[in-house]
Coordinates of C-alpha atoms (C1' of nucleotides) in Angstrom, one line a residue:
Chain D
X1 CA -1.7 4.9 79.0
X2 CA -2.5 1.3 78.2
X3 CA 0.3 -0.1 78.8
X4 CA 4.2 1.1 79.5
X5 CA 6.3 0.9 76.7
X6 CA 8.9 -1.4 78.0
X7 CA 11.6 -1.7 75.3
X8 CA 13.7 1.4 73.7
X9 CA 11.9 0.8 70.2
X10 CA 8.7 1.5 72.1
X11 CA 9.6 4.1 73.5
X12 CA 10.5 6.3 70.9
X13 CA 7.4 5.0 68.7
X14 CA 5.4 6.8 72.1
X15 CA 7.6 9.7 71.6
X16 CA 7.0 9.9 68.1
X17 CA 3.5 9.9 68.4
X18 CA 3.6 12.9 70.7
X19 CA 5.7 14.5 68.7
X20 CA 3.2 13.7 65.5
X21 CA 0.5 15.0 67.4
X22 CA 1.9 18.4 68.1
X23 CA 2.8 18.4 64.4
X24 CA -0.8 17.8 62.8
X25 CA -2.2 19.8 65.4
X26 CA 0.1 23.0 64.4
X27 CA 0.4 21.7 60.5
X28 CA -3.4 21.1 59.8
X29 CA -5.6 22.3 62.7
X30 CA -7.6 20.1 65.4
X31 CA -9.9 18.9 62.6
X32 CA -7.4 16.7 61.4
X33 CA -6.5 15.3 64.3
X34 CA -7.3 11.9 63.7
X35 CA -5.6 9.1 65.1
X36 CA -5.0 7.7 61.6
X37 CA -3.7 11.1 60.4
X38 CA -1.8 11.3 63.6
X39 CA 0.2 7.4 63.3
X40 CA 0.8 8.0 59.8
X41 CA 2.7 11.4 60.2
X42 CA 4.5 9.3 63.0
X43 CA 5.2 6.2 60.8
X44 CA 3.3 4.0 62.8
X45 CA 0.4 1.8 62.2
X46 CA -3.1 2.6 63.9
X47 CA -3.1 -0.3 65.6
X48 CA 0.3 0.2 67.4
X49 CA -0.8 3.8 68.6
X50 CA -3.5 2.1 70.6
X51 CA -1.1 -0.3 72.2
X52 CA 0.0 2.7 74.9
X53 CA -2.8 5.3 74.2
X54 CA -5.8 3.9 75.6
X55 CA -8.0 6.6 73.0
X56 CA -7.5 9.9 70.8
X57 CA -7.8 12.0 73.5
X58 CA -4.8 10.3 75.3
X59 CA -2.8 12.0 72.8
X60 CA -3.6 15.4 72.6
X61 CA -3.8 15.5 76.7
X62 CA 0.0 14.1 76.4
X63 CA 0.6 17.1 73.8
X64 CA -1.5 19.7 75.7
X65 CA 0.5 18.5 79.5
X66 CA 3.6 19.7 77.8
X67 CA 3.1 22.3 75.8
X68 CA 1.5 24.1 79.2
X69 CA 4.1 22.8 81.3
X70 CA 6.9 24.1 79.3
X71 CA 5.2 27.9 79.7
X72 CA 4.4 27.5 83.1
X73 CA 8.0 26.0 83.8
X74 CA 9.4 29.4 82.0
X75 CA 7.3 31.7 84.0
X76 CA 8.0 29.7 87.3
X77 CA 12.0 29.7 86.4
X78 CA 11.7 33.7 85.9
X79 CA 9.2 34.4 88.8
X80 CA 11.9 32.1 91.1
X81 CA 15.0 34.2 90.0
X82 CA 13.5 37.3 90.9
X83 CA 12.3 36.4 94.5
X84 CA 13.9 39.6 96.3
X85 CA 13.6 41.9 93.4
X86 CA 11.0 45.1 94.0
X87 CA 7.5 44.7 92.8
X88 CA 7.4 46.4 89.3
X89 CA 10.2 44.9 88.0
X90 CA 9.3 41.3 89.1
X91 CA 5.7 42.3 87.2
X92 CA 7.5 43.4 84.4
X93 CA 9.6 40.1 83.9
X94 CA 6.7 38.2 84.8
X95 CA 4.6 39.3 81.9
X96 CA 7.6 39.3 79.8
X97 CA 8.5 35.8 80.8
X98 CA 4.5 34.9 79.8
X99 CA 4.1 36.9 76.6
X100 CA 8.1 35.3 75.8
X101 CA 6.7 31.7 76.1
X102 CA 3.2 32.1 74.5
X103 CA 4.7 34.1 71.2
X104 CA 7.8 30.6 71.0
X105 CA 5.0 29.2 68.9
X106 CA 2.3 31.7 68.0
X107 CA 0.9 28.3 65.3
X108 CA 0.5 25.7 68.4
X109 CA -1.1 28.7 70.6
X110 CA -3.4 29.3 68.0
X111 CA -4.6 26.2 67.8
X112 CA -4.6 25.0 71.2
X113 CA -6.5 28.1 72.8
X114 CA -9.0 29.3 69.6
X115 CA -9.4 25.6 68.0
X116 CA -10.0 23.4 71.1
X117 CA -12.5 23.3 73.5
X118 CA -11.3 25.7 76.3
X119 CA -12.3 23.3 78.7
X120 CA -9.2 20.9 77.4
X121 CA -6.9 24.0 78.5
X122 CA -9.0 24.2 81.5
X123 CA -7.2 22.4 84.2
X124 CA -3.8 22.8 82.5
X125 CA -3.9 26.9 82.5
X126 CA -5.5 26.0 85.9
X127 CA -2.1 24.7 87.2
X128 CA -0.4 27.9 85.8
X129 CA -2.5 30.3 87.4
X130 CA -2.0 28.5 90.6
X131 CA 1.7 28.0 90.6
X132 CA 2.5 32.1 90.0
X133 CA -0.9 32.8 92.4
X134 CA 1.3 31.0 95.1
X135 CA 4.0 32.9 94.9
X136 CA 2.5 36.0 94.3
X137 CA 0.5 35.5 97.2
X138 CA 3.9 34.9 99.4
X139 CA 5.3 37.8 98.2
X140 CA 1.9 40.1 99.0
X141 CA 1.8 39.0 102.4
X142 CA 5.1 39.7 102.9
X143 CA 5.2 43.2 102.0
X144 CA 5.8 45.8 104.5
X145 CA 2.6 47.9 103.3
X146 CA 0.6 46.7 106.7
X147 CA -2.9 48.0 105.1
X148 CA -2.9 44.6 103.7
X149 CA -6.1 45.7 100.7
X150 CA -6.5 44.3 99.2
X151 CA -6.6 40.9 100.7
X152 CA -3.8 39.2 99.4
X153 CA -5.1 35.8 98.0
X154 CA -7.7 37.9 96.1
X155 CA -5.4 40.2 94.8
X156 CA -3.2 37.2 93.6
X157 CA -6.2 35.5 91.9
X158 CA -7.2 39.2 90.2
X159 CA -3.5 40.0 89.1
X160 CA -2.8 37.0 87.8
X161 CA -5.6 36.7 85.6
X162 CA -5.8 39.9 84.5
X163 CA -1.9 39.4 83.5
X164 CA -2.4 35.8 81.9
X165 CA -5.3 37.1 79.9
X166 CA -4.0 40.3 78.7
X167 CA -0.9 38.5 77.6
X168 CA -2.8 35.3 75.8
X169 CA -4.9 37.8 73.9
X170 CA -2.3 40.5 73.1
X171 CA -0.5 37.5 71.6
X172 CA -3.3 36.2 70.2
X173 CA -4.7 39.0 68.3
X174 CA -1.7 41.3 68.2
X175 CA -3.6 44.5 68.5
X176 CA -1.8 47.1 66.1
X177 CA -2.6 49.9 68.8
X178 CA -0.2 48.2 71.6
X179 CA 3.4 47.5 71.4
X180 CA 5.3 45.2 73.0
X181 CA 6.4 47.5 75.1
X182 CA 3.4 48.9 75.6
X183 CA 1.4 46.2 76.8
X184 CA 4.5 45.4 79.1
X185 CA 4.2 49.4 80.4
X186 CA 0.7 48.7 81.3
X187 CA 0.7 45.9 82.8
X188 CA 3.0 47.0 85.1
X189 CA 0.9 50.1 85.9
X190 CA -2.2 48.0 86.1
X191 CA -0.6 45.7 88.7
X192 CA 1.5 48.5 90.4
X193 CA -1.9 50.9 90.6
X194 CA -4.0 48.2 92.1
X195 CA -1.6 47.4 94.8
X196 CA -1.2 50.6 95.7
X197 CA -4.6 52.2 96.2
Chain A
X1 CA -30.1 30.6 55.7
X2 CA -30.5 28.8 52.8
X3 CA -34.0 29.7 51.9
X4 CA -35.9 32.4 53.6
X5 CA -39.3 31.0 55.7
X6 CA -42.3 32.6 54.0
X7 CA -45.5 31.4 56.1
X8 CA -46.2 31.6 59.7
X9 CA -46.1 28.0 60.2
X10 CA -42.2 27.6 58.7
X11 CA -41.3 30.9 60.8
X12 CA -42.4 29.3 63.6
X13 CA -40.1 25.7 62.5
X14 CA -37.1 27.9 62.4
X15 CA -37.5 29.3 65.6
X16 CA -38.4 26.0 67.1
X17 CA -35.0 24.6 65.9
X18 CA -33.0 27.5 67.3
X19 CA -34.6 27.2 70.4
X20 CA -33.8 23.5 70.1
X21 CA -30.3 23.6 69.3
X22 CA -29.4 26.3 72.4
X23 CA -31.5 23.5 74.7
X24 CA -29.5 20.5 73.2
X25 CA -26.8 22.6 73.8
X26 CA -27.2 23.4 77.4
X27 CA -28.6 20.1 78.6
X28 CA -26.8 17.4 76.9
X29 CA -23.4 19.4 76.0
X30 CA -22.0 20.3 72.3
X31 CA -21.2 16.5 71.6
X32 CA -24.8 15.6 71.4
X33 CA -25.7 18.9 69.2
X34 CA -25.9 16.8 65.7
X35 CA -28.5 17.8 63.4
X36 CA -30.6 15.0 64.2
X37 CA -30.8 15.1 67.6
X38 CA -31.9 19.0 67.5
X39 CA -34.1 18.4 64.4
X40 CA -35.5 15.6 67.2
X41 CA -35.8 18.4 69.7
X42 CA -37.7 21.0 67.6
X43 CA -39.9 18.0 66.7
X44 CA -38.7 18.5 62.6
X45 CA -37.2 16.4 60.2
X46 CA -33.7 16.4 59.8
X47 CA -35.0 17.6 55.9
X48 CA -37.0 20.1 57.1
X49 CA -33.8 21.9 59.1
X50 CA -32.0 21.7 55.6
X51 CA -34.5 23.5 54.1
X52 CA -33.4 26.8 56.0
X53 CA -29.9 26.2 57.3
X54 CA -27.3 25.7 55.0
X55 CA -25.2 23.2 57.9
X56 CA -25.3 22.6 61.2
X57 CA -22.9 25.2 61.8
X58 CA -25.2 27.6 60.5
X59 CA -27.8 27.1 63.2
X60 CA -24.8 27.2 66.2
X61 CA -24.1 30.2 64.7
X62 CA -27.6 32.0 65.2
X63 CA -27.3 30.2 68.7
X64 CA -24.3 31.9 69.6
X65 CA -25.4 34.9 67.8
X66 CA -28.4 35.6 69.9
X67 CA -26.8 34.8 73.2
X68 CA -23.2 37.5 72.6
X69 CA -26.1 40.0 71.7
X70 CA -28.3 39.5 74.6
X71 CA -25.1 40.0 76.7
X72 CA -23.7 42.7 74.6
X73 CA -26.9 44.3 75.1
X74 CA -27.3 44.3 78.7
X75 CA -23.9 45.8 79.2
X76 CA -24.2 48.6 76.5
X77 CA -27.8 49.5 78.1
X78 CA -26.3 49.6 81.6
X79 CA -23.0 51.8 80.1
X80 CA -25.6 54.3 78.3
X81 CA -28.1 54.9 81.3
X82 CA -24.3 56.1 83.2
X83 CA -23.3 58.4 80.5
X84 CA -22.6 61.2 83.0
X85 CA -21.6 59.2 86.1
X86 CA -18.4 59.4 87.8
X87 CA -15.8 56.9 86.9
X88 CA -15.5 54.4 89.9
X89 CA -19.3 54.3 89.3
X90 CA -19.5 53.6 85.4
X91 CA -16.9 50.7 86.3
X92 CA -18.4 49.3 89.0
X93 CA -22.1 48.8 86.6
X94 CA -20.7 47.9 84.1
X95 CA -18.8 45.0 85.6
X96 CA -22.2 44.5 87.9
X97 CA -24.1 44.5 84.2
X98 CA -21.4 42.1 82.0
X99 CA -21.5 39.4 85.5
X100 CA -25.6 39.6 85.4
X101 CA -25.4 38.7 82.0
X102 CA -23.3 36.2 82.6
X103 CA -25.1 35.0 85.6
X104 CA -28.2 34.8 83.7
X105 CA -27.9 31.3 82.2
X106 CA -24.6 29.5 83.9
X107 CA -24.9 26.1 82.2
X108 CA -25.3 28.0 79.2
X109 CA -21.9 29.7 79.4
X110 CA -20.5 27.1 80.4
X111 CA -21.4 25.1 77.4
X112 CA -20.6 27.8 74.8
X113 CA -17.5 29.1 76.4
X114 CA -15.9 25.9 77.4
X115 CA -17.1 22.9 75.0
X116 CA -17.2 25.2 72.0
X117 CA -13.7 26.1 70.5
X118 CA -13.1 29.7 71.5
X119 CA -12.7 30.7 67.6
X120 CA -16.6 30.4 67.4
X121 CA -16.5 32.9 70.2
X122 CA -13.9 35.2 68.9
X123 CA -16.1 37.3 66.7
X124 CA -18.9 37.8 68.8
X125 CA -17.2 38.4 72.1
X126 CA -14.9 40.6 69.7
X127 CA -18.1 42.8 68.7
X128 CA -18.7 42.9 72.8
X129 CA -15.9 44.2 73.8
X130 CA -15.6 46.7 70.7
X131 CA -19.1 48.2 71.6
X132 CA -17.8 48.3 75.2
X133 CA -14.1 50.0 74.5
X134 CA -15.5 52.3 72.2
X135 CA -17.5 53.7 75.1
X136 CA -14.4 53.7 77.0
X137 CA -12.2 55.5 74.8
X138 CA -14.6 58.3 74.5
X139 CA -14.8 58.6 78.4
X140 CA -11.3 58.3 78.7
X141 CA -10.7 60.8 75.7
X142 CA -12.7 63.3 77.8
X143 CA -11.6 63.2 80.6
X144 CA -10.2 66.5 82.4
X145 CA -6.9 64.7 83.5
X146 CA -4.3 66.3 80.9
X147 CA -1.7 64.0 81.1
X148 CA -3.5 61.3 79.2
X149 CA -1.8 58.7 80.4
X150 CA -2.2 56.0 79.5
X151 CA -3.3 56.5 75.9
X152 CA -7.0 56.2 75.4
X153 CA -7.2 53.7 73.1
X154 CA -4.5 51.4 75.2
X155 CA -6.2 52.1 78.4
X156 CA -9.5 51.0 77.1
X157 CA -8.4 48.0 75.5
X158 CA -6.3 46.9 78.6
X159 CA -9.5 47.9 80.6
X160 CA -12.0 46.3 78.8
X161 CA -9.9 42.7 78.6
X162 CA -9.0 42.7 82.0
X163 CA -12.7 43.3 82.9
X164 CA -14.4 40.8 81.0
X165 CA -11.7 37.9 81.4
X166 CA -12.8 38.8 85.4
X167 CA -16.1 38.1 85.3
X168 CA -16.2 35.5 83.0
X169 CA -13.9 33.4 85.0
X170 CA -15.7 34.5 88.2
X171 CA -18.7 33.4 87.5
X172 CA -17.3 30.1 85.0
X173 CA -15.2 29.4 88.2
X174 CA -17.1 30.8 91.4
X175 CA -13.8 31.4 93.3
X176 CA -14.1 30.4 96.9
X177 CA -12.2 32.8 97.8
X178 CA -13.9 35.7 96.1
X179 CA -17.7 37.2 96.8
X180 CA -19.6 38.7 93.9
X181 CA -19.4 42.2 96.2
X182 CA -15.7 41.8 96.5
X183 CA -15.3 41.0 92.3
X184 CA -16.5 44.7 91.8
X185 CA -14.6 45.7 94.3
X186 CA -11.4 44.7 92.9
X187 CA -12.5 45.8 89.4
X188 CA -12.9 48.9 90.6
X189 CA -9.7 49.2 92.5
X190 CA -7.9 48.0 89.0
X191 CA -9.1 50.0 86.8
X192 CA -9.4 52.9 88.9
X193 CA -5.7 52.6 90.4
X194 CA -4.6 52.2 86.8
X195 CA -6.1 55.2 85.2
X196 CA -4.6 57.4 87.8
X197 CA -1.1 56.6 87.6
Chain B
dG1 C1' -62.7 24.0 43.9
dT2 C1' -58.5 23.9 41.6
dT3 C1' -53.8 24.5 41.0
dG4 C1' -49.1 25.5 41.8
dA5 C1' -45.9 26.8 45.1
dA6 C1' -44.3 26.3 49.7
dT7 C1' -43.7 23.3 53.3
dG8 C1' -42.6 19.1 55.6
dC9 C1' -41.3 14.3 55.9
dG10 C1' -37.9 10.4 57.0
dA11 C1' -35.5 6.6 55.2
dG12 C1' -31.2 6.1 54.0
dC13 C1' -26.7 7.4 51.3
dG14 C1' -21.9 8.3 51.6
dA15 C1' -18.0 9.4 54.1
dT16 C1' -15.5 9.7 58.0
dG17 C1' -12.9 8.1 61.7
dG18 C1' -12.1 5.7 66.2
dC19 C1' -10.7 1.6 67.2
dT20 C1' -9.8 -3.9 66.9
dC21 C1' -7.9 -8.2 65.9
dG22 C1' -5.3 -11.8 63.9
dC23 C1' -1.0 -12.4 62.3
dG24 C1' 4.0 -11.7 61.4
dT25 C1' 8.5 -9.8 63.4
dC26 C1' 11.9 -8.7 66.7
dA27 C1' 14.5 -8.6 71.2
dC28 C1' 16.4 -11.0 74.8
dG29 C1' 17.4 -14.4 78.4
dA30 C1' 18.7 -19.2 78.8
Chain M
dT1 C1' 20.2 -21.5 69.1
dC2 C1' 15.8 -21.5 70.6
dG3 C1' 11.6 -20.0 72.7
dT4 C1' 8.6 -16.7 74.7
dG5 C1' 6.7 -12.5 75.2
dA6 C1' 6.9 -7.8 73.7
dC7 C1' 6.3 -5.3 69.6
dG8 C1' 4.3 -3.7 65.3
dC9 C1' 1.3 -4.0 61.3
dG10 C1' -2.8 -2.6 58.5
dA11 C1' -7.0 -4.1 56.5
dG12 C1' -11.3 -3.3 57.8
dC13 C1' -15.3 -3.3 61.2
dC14 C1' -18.9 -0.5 62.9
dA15 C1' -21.1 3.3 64.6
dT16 C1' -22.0 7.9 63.8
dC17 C1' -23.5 11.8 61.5
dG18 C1' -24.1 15.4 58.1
dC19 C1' -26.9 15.8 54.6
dT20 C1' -30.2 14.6 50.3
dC21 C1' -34.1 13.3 47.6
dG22 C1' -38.5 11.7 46.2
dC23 C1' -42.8 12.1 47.8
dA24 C1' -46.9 13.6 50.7
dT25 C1' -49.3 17.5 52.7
dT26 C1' -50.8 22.2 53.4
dC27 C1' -51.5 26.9 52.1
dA28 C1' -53.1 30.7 49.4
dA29 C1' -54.5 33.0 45.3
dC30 C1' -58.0 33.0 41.8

DNA sequence: GTTGAATGCGAGCGATGGCTCGCGTCACGA
DNA sequence: TCGTGACGCGAGCCATCGCTCGCATTCAAC
């Protein structure tokens, strides 16, 4: 940011902006995402966009920070109430608490995972990953089962992937063959069968 | 393809500006792939290129075409030589097959799967794992295990997702944490832990 | 050799869009 | 009330880039 909005009037113009970001981006797709587009669906003048946003990409970072943090945040506040339950059911809410906060707003998904470069979600999805790896992780190495296979850091990295991606893309595309419930079922007997062989 | 090359000599242009546009691609990144600069590369004028591609897009498409086929290849050869093989064996090749490909041309991946918008992807990696789960599903269909669970054509889309988001983010990320050896390894617990429950 | 089609060239058009700059307006402390 | 700095404006600069068009060159059939 170029500069810290200092009074109140500035501070919702910055808000504004974010918010008008979002809004193209979900109205009309990444392509017209351009900072013109963007200040006028804010009410704003170009020029007074680049006071605080030292470039376009400014923006959609800002946009992409919170719409990643609010899905991580509700898969974190699920994963956090559960600490003590047993393992299935803690899957089962997990991927529940995932596929809930991807299908809030199938639009911006769509256009923030297909439209943009995956490697602006990189570091973002990054930071999801590694908050539930952590506590999966915890609660692996805790568990009574003194085999210990797999080894529990790469059993958190397999599981959680395999979980985030089967829930992006059963979002995504929907697949008239699985349910819901379905892909919930499975995903708790993928998880649940990998731990225990 | 606008027009199709008749002689040698303009055969030999069009392949020289595919070949061009993957290089652009992989060495200077997907911002620098403008029609002029890969015209530049093939050593062609920006007219010529126009003479037998429609847009730009249309020669990142043959790009992307021919490099989803190569992999798609690889791993439907490898599934095919296995026909009769034992499960825990078909999954560990295949996984082996799908990271070689992947392995083949890192930069490369990286490029197309993380600079490009993942919607240019979504057909072709769509026709990959189609080829793949139809494999799957007949395997699955056959198998002597009764109970069919889970149902086929879940299991092999579940199986088939959960594999290839694996190794493509092993080898896009190259976990510390996780050797190549110990990648099939855990595929093979997954899915094989899965499809006996 | 001649001729017409296929090929190839490259300057540059037209549009887009990120970003700036000079000027007017408003908030706030004194 | 007044002055200063924060704020906001928007026309437009400027670089980029996709793409075209008129012309030169090469090929192949006769």
């Amino acid at each position: 940011m170029r500069k810290a909005p200092q009074q109140a009037r500035s501070r919702e113009m910055v808000e504004r902006i974010v918010a008008a970001g979002r809004q193209v981006l979900v109205e009309h797709g990444y392509d017209a995402f351009s900072t013109n587009r963007v200040a006028a669906a804010a009410g704003v003048s170009p020029g007074s966009l680049y006071q605080y946003f030292p470039d376009k990409g400014a923006i959609l970072d800002v946009v992409l920070d919170r719409y990643w943090a609010e899905v991580a945040d509700q898969v974190a506040a699920s994963l956090a109430d559960r600490i003590g339950e047993t393992g299935p059911g803690m899957v089962r809410a997990t991927a529940d608490a995932l596929v809930g906060a991807l299908e809030a707003d199938p639009v911006a998904l769509q256009v923030l995972a297909e439209e943009l470069p995956l490697g602006r979600n990189r570091d973002r999805r990054a930071d999801l990953e590694r908050r539930v790896r952590d506590m999966v992780a915890i609660y692996l190495a805790a568990r009574p089962d003194a085999s210990q296979r797999p080894d529990p850091a790469v059993a958190a990295w397999v599981v959680v992937l395999a979980l985030e991606n089967l829930a992006l893309r059963w979002v995504l595309d929907q697949p008239a063959a699985v349910t819901r419930e379905a892909l919930l079922d499975e995903v708790v007997a993928l998880v649940g069968g990998y731990l225990t062989t």
